[in-house]
PDB file of C-alpha atoms in Angstrom:
ATOM      1  CA  UNK O   1       0.193  -0.069  -0.117  1.00 54.00           C
ATOM      2  CA  UNK O   2       2.757   2.150   1.046  1.00 50.00           C
ATOM      3  CA  UNK O   3       4.410   1.805  -2.539  1.00 52.00           C
ATOM      4  CA  UNK O   4       0.670   2.108  -4.543  1.00 51.00           C
ATOM      5  CA  UNK O   5       0.901   5.600  -2.381  1.00 53.00           C
ATOM      6  CA  UNK O   6       3.670   7.217  -3.133  1.00 52.00           C
ATOM      7  CA  UNK O   7       3.416   6.334  -6.543  1.00 52.00           C
ATOM      8  CA  UNK O   8       0.477   8.389  -7.306  1.00 55.00           C
ATOM      9  CA  UNK O   9       0.691  11.738  -8.434  1.00 49.00           C
ATOM     10  CA  UNK O  10      -1.105  14.414  -7.027  1.00 47.00           C
ATOM     11  CA  UNK O  11      -2.600  14.877 -10.614  1.00 45.00           C
ATOM     12  CA  UNK O  12      -2.790  11.542 -11.449  1.00 45.00           C
ATOM     13  CA  UNK O  13      -5.336  11.327  -8.187  1.00 45.00           C
ATOM     14  CA  UNK O  14      -9.241  11.409  -8.701  1.00 43.00           C
ATOM     15  CA  UNK O  15     -10.796  14.032  -6.503  1.00 43.00           C
ATOM     16  CA  UNK O  16     -12.647  12.478  -3.592  1.00 46.00           C
ATOM     17  CA  UNK O  17     -16.056  11.109  -4.047  1.00 43.00           C
ATOM     18  CA  UNK O  18     -19.585  11.654  -2.672  1.00 47.00           C
ATOM     19  CA  UNK O  19     -20.878   7.492  -3.664  1.00 43.00           C
ATOM     20  CA  UNK O  20     -23.857   8.768  -1.232  1.00 47.00           C
ATOM     21  CA  UNK O  21     -24.802  11.774  -3.477  1.00 44.00           C
ATOM     22  CA  UNK O  22     -24.143  10.100  -7.318  1.00 43.00           C
ATOM     23  CA  UNK O  23     -25.874   7.548  -8.703  1.00 47.00           C
ATOM     24  CA  UNK O  24     -22.605   5.640  -9.963  1.00 46.00           C
ATOM     25  CA  UNK O  25     -18.700   5.393  -9.438  1.00 43.00           C
ATOM     26  CA  UNK O  26     -17.406   6.408 -13.116  1.00 47.00           C
ATOM     27  CA  UNK O  27     -13.784   5.181 -14.412  1.00 48.00           C
ATOM     28  CA  UNK O  28     -13.062   8.530 -14.231  1.00 52.00           C
ATOM     29  CA  UNK O  29     -13.206   8.603 -10.430  1.00 52.00           C
ATOM     30  CA  UNK O  30     -10.785   5.564 -10.060  1.00 60.00           C
ATOM     31  CA  UNK O  31      -7.308   7.219  -8.966  1.00 71.00           C
ATOM     32  CA  UNK O  32      -5.108   5.976 -11.336  1.00 87.00           C
ATOM     33  CA  UNK O  33      -1.605   5.536 -11.324  1.00 90.00           C
ATOM     34  CA  UNK O  34       1.422   5.482 -13.823  1.00 91.00           C
ATOM     35  CA  UNK O  35       3.246   1.987 -14.482  1.00 92.00           C
ATOM     36  CA  UNK O  36       6.537   3.415 -14.473  1.00 90.00           C
ATOM     37  CA  UNK O  37       6.651   4.668 -11.477  1.00 92.00           C
ATOM     38  CA  UNK O  38       5.135   1.525 -10.148  1.00 95.00           C
ATOM     39  CA  UNK O  39       8.420  -0.481 -11.973  1.00 94.00           C
ATOM     40  CA  UNK O  40      10.954   2.084 -10.925  1.00 93.00           C
ATOM     41  CA  UNK O  41       9.680   1.859  -7.513  1.00 95.00           C
ATOM     42  CA  UNK O  42       9.360  -1.687  -6.802  1.00 95.00           C
ATOM     43  CA  UNK O  43      13.333  -1.986  -8.090  1.00 94.00           C
ATOM     44  CA  UNK O  44      13.969   0.278  -6.014  1.00 94.00           C
ATOM     45  CA  UNK O  45      12.622  -1.282  -2.933  1.00 94.00           C
ATOM     46  CA  UNK O  46      14.764  -4.413  -4.116  1.00 92.00           C
ATOM     47  CA  UNK O  47      17.684  -2.333  -3.726  1.00 91.00           C
ATOM     48  CA  UNK O  48      17.545  -2.352  -7.773  1.00 91.00           C
ATOM     49  CA  UNK O  49      17.850   0.056 -10.348  1.00 89.00           C
ATOM     50  CA  UNK O  50      15.375   0.157 -13.139  1.00 91.00           C
ATOM     51  CA  UNK O  51      15.143   1.507 -16.884  1.00 92.00           C
ATOM     52  CA  UNK O  52      11.805   1.631 -18.142  1.00 91.00           C
ATOM     53  CA  UNK O  53      11.836   2.194 -22.411  1.00 89.00           C
ATOM     54  CA  UNK O  54       7.856   3.422 -24.127  1.00 85.00           C
ATOM     55  CA  UNK O  55       8.491   1.466 -27.702  1.00 79.00           C
ATOM     56  CA  UNK O  56       8.397   4.863 -30.023  1.00 67.00           C
ATOM     57  CA  UNK O  57       7.404   2.515 -33.028  1.00 60.00           C
ATOM     58  CA  UNK O  58       4.207   5.180 -33.041  1.00 45.00           C
ATOM     59  CA  UNK O  59       5.631   8.582 -34.086  1.00 46.00           C
ATOM     60  CA  UNK O  60       4.111  11.623 -31.646  1.00 46.00           C
ATOM     61  CA  UNK O  61       4.283   9.060 -28.682  1.00 48.00           C
ATOM     62  CA  UNK O  62       6.854   9.195 -26.420  1.00 52.00           C
ATOM     63  CA  UNK O  63       8.257   8.641 -22.436  1.00 50.00           C
ATOM     64  CA  UNK O  64       6.249  11.108 -21.871  1.00 53.00           C
ATOM     65  CA  UNK O  65       2.589   9.584 -22.821  1.00 58.00           C
ATOM     66  CA  UNK O  66       0.877   8.549 -19.081  1.00 67.00           C
ATOM     67  CA  UNK O  67       0.454   4.497 -18.738  1.00 83.00           C
ATOM     68  CA  UNK O  68      -1.953   4.876 -16.171  1.00 90.00           C
ATOM     69  CA  UNK O  69      -3.514   1.801 -14.690  1.00 93.00           C
ATOM     70  CA  UNK O  70      -6.023   1.714 -11.964  1.00 94.00           C
ATOM     71  CA  UNK O  71      -5.707   0.983  -7.782  1.00 94.00           C
ATOM     72  CA  UNK O  72      -6.107  -2.392  -8.060  1.00 95.00           C
ATOM     73  CA  UNK O  73      -3.923  -3.530 -11.714  1.00 96.00           C
ATOM     74  CA  UNK O  74      -1.439  -1.310  -9.571  1.00 96.00           C
ATOM     75  CA  UNK O  75      -1.048  -3.906  -6.608  1.00 96.00           C
ATOM     76  CA  UNK O  76      -1.407  -6.629  -8.336  1.00 96.00           C
ATOM     77  CA  UNK O  77       1.781  -5.498 -10.857  1.00 96.00           C
ATOM     78  CA  UNK O  78       3.406  -3.757  -7.394  1.00 96.00           C
ATOM     79  CA  UNK O  79       2.574  -8.090  -5.857  1.00 94.00           C
ATOM     80  CA  UNK O  80       4.363  -9.539  -9.396  1.00 94.00           C
ATOM     81  CA  UNK O  81       7.571  -7.494  -9.167  1.00 95.00           C
ATOM     82  CA  UNK O  82       8.011  -7.401  -5.302  1.00 93.00           C
ATOM     83  CA  UNK O  83       8.049 -11.239  -6.076  1.00 89.00           C
ATOM     84  CA  UNK O  84      10.581 -11.263  -9.289  1.00 90.00           C
ATOM     85  CA  UNK O  85      12.741  -8.031  -8.064  1.00 91.00           C
ATOM     86  CA  UNK O  86      12.717  -9.878  -4.419  1.00 89.00           C
ATOM     87  CA  UNK O  87      14.273 -12.960  -6.778  1.00 85.00           C
ATOM     88  CA  UNK O  88      16.839 -10.892  -8.525  1.00 87.00           C
ATOM     89  CA  UNK O  89      17.850  -8.992  -5.108  1.00 88.00           C
ATOM     90  CA  UNK O  90      18.706 -12.683  -3.086  1.00 87.00           C
ATOM     91  CA  UNK O  91      20.273 -14.072  -5.797  1.00 85.00           C
ATOM     92  CA  UNK O  92      24.507 -13.508  -5.358  1.00 84.00           C
ATOM     93  CA  UNK O  93      25.239 -13.398  -8.919  1.00 82.00           C
ATOM     94  CA  UNK O  94      22.174 -10.620 -10.208  1.00 81.00           C
ATOM     95  CA  UNK O  95      22.220  -8.414  -7.166  1.00 74.00           C
ATOM     96  CA  UNK O  96      25.984  -7.742  -8.069  1.00 77.00           C
ATOM     97  CA  UNK O  97      25.223  -6.821 -12.112  1.00 76.00           C
ATOM     98  CA  UNK O  98      26.403  -3.477 -13.451  1.00 73.00           C
ATOM     99  CA  UNK O  99      23.578  -3.204 -15.609  1.00 80.00           C
ATOM    100  CA  UNK O 100      20.166  -1.899 -14.565  1.00 86.00           C
ATOM    101  CA  UNK O 101      16.927  -3.918 -15.051  1.00 89.00           C
ATOM    102  CA  UNK O 102      15.149  -3.066 -18.145  1.00 92.00           C
ATOM    103  CA  UNK O 103      11.720  -2.746 -19.208  1.00 94.00           C
ATOM    104  CA  UNK O 104      10.339  -2.579 -22.802  1.00 93.00           C
ATOM    105  CA  UNK O 105       6.628  -0.618 -22.440  1.00 91.00           C
ATOM    106  CA  UNK O 106       4.053  -1.592 -25.581  1.00 90.00           C
ATOM    107  CA  UNK O 107       0.633  -0.513 -25.737  1.00 88.00           C
ATOM    108  CA  UNK O 108      -1.464  -2.778 -27.761  1.00 86.00           C
ATOM    109  CA  UNK O 109      -5.496  -2.976 -28.075  1.00 86.00           C
ATOM    110  CA  UNK O 110      -5.622  -1.231 -24.302  1.00 87.00           C
ATOM    111  CA  UNK O 111      -3.635  -3.536 -22.452  1.00 92.00           C
ATOM    112  CA  UNK O 112       0.445  -2.732 -21.161  1.00 92.00           C
ATOM    113  CA  UNK O 113       2.997  -5.634 -22.538  1.00 93.00           C
ATOM    114  CA  UNK O 114       6.182  -5.167 -20.452  1.00 94.00           C
ATOM    115  CA  UNK O 115       9.143  -7.187 -21.792  1.00 95.00           C
ATOM    116  CA  UNK O 116      11.307  -7.564 -18.810  1.00 94.00           C
ATOM    117  CA  UNK O 117      14.182  -8.112 -18.894  1.00 91.00           C
ATOM    118  CA  UNK O 118      16.724  -9.181 -15.717  1.00 87.00           C
ATOM    119  CA  UNK O 119      19.954 -10.664 -14.921  1.00 85.00           C
ATOM    120  CA  UNK O 120      21.511 -14.334 -15.373  1.00 82.00           C
ATOM    121  CA  UNK O 121      20.954 -15.950 -11.783  1.00 81.00           C
ATOM    122  CA  UNK O 122      22.781 -18.252 -10.464  1.00 81.00           C
ATOM    123  CA  UNK O 123      20.466 -21.173 -10.610  1.00 75.00           C
ATOM    124  CA  UNK O 124      19.679 -22.642 -13.681  1.00 71.00           C
ATOM    125  CA  UNK O 125      15.555 -21.520 -14.374  1.00 68.00           C
ATOM    126  CA  UNK O 126      13.334 -23.184 -13.274  1.00 66.00           C
ATOM    127  CA  UNK O 127      11.391 -25.861 -15.536  1.00 66.00           C
ATOM    128  CA  UNK O 128       7.933 -25.287 -12.971  1.00 67.00           C
ATOM    129  CA  UNK O 129       8.612 -22.140 -12.429  1.00 73.00           C
ATOM    130  CA  UNK O 130       4.868 -21.105 -12.902  1.00 76.00           C
ATOM    131  CA  UNK O 131       3.457 -23.769 -10.648  1.00 72.00           C
ATOM    132  CA  UNK O 132       2.484 -23.894  -7.104  1.00 70.00           C
ATOM    133  CA  UNK O 133       4.934 -25.155  -4.804  1.00 63.00           C
ATOM    134  CA  UNK O 134       4.033 -27.436  -3.273  1.00 63.00           C
ATOM    135  CA  UNK O 135       6.866 -28.549   0.025  1.00 58.00           C
ATOM    136  CA  UNK O 136       6.442 -27.005   3.450  1.00 56.00           C
ATOM    137  CA  UNK O 137       9.869 -25.032   3.512  1.00 55.00           C
ATOM    138  CA  UNK O 138       8.705 -22.361   0.985  1.00 52.00           C
ATOM    139  CA  UNK O 139      11.133 -22.150  -0.873  1.00 51.00           C
ATOM    140  CA  UNK O 140      10.932 -21.528  -5.092  1.00 56.00           C
ATOM    141  CA  UNK O 141      10.160 -18.411  -6.529  1.00 63.00           C
ATOM    142  CA  UNK O 142       6.478 -18.234  -6.185  1.00 75.00           C
ATOM    143  CA  UNK O 143       6.011 -16.859 -10.319  1.00 86.00           C
ATOM    144  CA  UNK O 144       2.395 -18.795  -9.180  1.00 87.00           C
ATOM    145  CA  UNK O 145       1.658 -15.956  -6.887  1.00 88.00           C
ATOM    146  CA  UNK O 146       2.863 -13.517  -8.775  1.00 90.00           C
ATOM    147  CA  UNK O 147       0.793 -14.777 -12.429  1.00 92.00           C
ATOM    148  CA  UNK O 148      -2.120 -15.837 -10.142  1.00 92.00           C
ATOM    149  CA  UNK O 149      -2.210 -11.859  -9.189  1.00 92.00           C
ATOM    150  CA  UNK O 150      -1.944 -10.480 -12.955  1.00 96.00           C
ATOM    151  CA  UNK O 151      -4.619 -12.927 -13.956  1.00 96.00           C
ATOM    152  CA  UNK O 152      -6.817 -11.931 -11.030  1.00 96.00           C
ATOM    153  CA  UNK O 153      -6.990  -8.475 -12.902  1.00 97.00           C
ATOM    154  CA  UNK O 154      -7.008  -8.977 -16.807  1.00 97.00           C
ATOM    155  CA  UNK O 155      -3.878  -9.400 -16.866  1.00 97.00           C
ATOM    156  CA  UNK O 156      -0.876 -12.013 -17.374  1.00 97.00           C
ATOM    157  CA  UNK O 157       2.504 -12.824 -16.891  1.00 95.00           C
ATOM    158  CA  UNK O 158       5.665 -14.946 -18.824  1.00 94.00           C
ATOM    159  CA  UNK O 159       8.655 -15.874 -18.589  1.00 89.00           C
ATOM    160  CA  UNK O 160      11.421 -17.326 -20.119  1.00 87.00           C
ATOM    161  CA  UNK O 161      15.492 -18.040 -20.476  1.00 85.00           C
ATOM    162  CA  UNK O 162      17.581 -16.008 -22.588  1.00 88.00           C
ATOM    163  CA  UNK O 163      21.192 -16.060 -22.446  1.00 85.00           C
ATOM    164  CA  UNK O 164      21.720 -12.903 -20.738  1.00 84.00           C
ATOM    165  CA  UNK O 165      19.137 -13.668 -17.989  1.00 85.00           C
ATOM    166  CA  UNK O 166      15.611 -13.982 -17.808  1.00 87.00           C
ATOM    167  CA  UNK O 167      13.175 -12.920 -19.516  1.00 92.00           C
ATOM    168  CA  UNK O 168       9.640 -11.323 -18.160  1.00 93.00           C
ATOM    169  CA  UNK O 169       6.536 -10.924 -20.059  1.00 95.00           C
ATOM    170  CA  UNK O 170       3.884  -8.846 -17.916  1.00 96.00           C
ATOM    171  CA  UNK O 171       0.731  -7.839 -19.682  1.00 96.00           C
ATOM    172  CA  UNK O 172      -1.490  -4.681 -17.341  1.00 96.00           C
ATOM    173  CA  UNK O 173      -4.840  -3.319 -18.441  1.00 95.00           C
ATOM    174  CA  UNK O 174      -4.560   0.101 -18.935  1.00 91.00           C
ATOM    175  CA  UNK O 175      -7.355   2.323 -16.891  1.00 86.00           C
ATOM    176  CA  UNK O 176      -9.883   3.604 -19.201  1.00 66.00           C
ATOM    177  CA  UNK O 177     -11.340   6.280 -19.962  1.00 45.00           C
ATOM    178  CA  UNK O 178      -9.294   9.932 -20.665  1.00 41.00           C
ATOM    179  CA  UNK O 179      -6.106   8.295 -19.848  1.00 41.00           C
ATOM    180  CA  UNK O 180      -6.255   5.339 -21.555  1.00 43.00           C
ATOM    181  CA  UNK O 181      -4.467   5.327 -25.159  1.00 44.00           C
ATOM    182  CA  UNK O 182      -3.866   3.159 -27.898  1.00 41.00           C
ATOM    183  CA  UNK O 183      -0.354   3.011 -29.084  1.00 39.00           C
TER     184      UNK O 183
END
């Protein structure tokens, strides 16, 4: 919750809504958070550095474009990133990599698609990384819960080993209303 509150810029927060005086609460009344801020803050809390890039394939759209998500999506993304980043921060090889984590973001059909590139881990990538843990010790990456959190809000999490490390595919729905953009 503290991370989410810190990521909400005052200009992105909706005014207080008096639900009793309205017939319904509209999508524009829902507080929104910029995904890039969530990414950077989650990495920083784990002691990691992060570079976030926006796919500039469409002319006129750049890094200043807002990538807003609802609070529920921001919280799910925060939980997933906390899981991913805490695994990296605990890894003796990955945490000493001089290069920052890198996330390339694009928007397609109202969904933010992020490719998160992480350094190589000291242990081999698990074959069943997204299966629920069955051991009483709870050892493992816990990616089952991270994926489940994102799927509960209409997103997804994928991952696979690449030569440079691990590439995570994050997908989350952008907020509807005026802040939603199609790139």
